[in-house]
PDB file of C-alpha atoms in Angstrom:
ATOM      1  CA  UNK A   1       0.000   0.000   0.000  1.00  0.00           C
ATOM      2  CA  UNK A   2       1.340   3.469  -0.720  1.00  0.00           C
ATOM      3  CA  UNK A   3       1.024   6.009   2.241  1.00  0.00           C
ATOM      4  CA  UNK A   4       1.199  10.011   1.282  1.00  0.00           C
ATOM      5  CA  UNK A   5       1.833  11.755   4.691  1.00  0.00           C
ATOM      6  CA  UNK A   6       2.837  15.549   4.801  1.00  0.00           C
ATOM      7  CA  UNK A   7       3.880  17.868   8.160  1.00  0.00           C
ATOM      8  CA  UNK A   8       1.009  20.028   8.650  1.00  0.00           C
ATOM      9  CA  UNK A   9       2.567  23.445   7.115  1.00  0.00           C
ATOM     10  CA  UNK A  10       3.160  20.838   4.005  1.00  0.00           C
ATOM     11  CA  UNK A  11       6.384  21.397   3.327  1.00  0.00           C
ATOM     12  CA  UNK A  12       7.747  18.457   3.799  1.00  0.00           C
ATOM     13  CA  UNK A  13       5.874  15.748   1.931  1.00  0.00           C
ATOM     14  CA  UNK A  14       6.808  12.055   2.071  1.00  0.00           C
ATOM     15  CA  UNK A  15       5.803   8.861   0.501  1.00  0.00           C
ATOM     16  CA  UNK A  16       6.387   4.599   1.561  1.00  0.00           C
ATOM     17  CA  UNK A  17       5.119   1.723   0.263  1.00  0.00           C
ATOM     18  CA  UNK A  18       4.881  -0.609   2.985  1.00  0.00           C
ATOM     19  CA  UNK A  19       2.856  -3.813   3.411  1.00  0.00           C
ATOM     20  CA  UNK A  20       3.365  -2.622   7.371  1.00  0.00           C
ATOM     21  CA  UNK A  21       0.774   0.118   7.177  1.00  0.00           C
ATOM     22  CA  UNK A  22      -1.177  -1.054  10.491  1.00  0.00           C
ATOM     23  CA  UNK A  23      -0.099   1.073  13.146  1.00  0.00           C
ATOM     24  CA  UNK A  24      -0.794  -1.056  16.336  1.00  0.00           C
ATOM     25  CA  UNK A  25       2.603  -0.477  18.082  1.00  0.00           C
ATOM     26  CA  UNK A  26       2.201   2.073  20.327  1.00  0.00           C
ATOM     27  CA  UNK A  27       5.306   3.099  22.411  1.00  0.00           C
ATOM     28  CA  UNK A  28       5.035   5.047  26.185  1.00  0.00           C
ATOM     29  CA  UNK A  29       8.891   5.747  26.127  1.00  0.00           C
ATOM     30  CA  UNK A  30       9.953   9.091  26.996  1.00  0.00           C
ATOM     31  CA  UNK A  31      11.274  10.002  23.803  1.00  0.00           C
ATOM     32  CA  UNK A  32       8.498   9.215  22.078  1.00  0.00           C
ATOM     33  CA  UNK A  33       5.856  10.722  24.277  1.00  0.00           C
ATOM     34  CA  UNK A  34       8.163  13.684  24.286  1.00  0.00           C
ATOM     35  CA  UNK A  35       8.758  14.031  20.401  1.00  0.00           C
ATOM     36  CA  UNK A  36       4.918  13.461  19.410  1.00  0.00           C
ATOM     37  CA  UNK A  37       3.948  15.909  21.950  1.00  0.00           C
ATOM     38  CA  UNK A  38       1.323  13.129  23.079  1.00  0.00           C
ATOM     39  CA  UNK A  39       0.764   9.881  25.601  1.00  0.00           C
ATOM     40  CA  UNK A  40       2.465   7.312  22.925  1.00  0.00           C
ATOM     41  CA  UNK A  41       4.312   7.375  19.665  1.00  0.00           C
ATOM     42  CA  UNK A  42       2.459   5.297  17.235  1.00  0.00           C
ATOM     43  CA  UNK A  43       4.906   4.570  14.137  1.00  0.00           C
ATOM     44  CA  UNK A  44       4.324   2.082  10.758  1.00  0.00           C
ATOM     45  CA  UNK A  45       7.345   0.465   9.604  1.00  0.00           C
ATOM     46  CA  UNK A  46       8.544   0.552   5.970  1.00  0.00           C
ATOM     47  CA  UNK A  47      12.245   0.211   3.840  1.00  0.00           C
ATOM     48  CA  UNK A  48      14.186   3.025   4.050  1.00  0.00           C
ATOM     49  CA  UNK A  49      15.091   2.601   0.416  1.00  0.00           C
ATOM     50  CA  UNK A  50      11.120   3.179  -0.337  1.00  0.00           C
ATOM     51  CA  UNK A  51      10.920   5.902   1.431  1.00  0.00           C
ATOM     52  CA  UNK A  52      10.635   8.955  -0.840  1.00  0.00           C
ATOM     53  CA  UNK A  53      11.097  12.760   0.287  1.00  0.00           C
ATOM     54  CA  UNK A  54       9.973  16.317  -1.078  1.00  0.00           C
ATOM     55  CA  UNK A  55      10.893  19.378   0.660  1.00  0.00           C
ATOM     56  CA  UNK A  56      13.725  17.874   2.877  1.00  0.00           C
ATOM     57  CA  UNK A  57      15.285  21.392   3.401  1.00  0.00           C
ATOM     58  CA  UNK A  58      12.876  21.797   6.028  1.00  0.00           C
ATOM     59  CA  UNK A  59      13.826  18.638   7.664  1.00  0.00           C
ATOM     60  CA  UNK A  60      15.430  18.892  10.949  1.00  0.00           C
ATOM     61  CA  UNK A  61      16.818  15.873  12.737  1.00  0.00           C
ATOM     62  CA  UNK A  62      16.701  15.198  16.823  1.00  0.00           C
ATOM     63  CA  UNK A  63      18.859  12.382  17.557  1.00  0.00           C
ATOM     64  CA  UNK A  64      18.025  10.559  20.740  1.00  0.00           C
ATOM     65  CA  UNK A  65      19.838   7.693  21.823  1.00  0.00           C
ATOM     66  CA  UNK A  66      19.848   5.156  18.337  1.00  0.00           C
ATOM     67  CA  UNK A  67      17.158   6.655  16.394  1.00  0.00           C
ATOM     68  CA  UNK A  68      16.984   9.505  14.566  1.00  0.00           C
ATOM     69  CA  UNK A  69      13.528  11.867  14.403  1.00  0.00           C
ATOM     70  CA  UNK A  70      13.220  12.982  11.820  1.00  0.00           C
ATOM     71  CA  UNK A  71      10.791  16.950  11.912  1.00  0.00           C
ATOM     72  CA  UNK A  72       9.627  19.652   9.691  1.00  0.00           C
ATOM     73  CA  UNK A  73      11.798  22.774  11.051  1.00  0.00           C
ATOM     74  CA  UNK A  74       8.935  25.053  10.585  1.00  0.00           C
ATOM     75  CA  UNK A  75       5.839  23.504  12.357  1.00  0.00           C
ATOM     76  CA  UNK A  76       7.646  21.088  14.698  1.00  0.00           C
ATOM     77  CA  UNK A  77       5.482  17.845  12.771  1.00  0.00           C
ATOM     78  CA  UNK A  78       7.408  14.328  13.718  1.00  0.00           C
ATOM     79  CA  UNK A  79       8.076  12.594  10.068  1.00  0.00           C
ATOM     80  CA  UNK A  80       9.330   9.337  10.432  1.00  0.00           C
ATOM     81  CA  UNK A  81      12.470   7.656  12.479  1.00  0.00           C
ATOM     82  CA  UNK A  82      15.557   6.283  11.603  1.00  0.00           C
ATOM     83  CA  UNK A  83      17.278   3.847  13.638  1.00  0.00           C
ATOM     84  CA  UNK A  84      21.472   2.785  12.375  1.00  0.00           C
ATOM     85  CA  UNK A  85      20.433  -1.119  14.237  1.00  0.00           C
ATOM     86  CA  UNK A  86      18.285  -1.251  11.550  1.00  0.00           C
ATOM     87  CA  UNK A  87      19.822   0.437   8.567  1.00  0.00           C
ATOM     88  CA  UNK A  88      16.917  -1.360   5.932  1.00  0.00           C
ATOM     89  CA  UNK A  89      13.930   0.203   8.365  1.00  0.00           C
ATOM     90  CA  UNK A  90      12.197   3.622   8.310  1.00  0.00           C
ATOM     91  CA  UNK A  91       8.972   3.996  10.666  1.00  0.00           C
ATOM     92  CA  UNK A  92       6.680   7.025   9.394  1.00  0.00           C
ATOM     93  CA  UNK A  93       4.935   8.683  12.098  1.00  0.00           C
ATOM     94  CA  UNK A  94       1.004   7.580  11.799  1.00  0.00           C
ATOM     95  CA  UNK A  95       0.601  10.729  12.728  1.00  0.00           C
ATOM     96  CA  UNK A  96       1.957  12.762   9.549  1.00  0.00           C
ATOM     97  CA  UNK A  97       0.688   9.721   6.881  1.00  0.00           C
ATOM     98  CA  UNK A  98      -2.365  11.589   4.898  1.00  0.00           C
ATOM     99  CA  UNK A  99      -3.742   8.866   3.537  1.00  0.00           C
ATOM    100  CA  UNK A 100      -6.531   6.960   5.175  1.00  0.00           C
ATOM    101  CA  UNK A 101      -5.444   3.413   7.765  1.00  0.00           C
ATOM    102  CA  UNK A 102      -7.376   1.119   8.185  1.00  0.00           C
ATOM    103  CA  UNK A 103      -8.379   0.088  12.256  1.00  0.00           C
ATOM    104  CA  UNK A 104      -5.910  -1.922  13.774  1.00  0.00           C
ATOM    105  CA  UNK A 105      -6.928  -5.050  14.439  1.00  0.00           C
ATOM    106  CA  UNK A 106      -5.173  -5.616  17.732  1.00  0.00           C
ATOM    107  CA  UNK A 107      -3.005  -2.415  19.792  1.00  0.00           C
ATOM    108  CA  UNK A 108       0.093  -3.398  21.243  1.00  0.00           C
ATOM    109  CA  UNK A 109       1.575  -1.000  24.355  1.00  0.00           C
ATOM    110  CA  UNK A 110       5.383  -1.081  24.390  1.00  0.00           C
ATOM    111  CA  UNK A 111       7.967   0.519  26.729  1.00  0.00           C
ATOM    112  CA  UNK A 112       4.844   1.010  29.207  1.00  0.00           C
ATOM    113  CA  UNK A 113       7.288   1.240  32.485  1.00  0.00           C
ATOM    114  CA  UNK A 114       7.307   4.938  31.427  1.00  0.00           C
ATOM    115  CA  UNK A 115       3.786   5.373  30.127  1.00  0.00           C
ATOM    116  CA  UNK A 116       2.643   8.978  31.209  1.00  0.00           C
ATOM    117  CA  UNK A 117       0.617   8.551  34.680  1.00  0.00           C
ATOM    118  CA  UNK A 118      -2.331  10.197  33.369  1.00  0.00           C
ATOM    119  CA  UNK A 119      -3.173   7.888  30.516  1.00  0.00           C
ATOM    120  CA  UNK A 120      -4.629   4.641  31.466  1.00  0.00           C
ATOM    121  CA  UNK A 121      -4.244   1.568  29.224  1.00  0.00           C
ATOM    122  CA  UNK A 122      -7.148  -0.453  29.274  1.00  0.00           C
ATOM    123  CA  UNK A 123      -6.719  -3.515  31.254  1.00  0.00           C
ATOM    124  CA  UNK A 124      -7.045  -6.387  28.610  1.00  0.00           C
ATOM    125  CA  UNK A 125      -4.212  -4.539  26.238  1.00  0.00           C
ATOM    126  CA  UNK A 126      -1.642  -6.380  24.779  1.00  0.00           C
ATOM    127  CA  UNK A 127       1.415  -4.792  27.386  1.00  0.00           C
ATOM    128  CA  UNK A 128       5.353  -4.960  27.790  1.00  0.00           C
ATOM    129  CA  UNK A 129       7.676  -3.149  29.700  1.00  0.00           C
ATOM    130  CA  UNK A 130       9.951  -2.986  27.173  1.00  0.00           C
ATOM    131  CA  UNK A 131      10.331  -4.306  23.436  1.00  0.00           C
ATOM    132  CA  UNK A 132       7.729  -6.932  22.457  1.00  0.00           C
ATOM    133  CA  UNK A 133       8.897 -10.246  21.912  1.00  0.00           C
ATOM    134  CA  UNK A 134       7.773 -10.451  18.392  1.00  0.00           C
ATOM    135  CA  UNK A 135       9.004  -7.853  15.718  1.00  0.00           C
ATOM    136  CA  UNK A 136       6.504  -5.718  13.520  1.00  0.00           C
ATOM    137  CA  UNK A 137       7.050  -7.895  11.240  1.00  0.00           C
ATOM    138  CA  UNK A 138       6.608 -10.953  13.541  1.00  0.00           C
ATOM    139  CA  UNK A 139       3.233  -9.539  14.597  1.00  0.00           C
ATOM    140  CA  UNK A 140       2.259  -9.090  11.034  1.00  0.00           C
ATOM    141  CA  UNK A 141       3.153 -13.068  10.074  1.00  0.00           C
ATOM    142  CA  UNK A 142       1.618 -14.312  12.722  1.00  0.00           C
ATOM    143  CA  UNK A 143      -2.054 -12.803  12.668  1.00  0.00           C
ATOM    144  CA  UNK A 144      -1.831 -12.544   8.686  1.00  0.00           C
ATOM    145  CA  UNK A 145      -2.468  -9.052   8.122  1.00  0.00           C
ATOM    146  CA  UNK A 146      -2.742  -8.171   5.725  1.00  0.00           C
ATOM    147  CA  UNK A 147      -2.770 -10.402   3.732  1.00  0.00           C
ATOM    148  CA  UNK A 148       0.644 -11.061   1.761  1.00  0.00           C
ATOM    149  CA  UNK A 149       0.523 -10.473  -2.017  1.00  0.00           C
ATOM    150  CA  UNK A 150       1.638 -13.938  -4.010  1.00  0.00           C
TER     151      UNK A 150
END
């Protein structure tokens, strides 16, 4: 599927075509709750190499501890991460992709030993302190979505 996502001056526009499109990470780090402005991050996963880019003048890049954030310099937007342990990887921001995701079919809460105290998780989420056990990726194979093309 091909995501358009923008910053919201628009002018930094990106593109990815990712069969990772479900956003049903959501990380409570820090750094992410930080850098979104927001209780989670909430990130799809793509190839760097698919990523396209217009307007990166206006790109600014925060690097905190492996990954770098990637943000327009004029209205502050989060674009997408970069992380050197995974030099194939890019994860857009859900939060800057423009065109319409689907529902996630199941919400998993990572890094939740420092959600933000005034957001409660409900009680029968999918939750780990740190990392999941199972990769994007990993979550993707196992519960089939979506489906794989042949």
């Amino acid at each position: 599927m091909r995501l358009d996502g923008s910053c919201h001056c628009k002018r930094v526009r990106c593109a990815i075509e990712t069969d990772l499109y479900t956003p049903f990470l959501w990380c409570h780090c820090a750094i992410c709750r930080k850098t979104a402005g927001s209780a989670f991050g909430c990130n799809i996963k793509g190839r760097r190499a698919d990523l396209e880019v217009l307007g990166a003048e206006h790109i600014r890049v925060y690097t905190a501890e492996h990954c770098q954030r990637h943000f327009c310099e004029s209205c502050g937007s989060p674009l997408y991460i970069l992380d050197d342990r995974w030099p194939e990887g890019c994860w857009p921001s859900a939060s800057a992709i423009d065109t319409p995701l689907p529902v996630p079919p199941r919400v998993v809460h990572m890094f939740t030993k420092s959600k933000a105290s005034w957001f409660e998780i409900p009680p029968d989420a999918e939750q780990h302190a740190g990392y999941p056990a199972l990769s994007i990726d990993e979550y993707h194979v196992k519960f089939g979505w979506p489906p794989r093309k042949a």
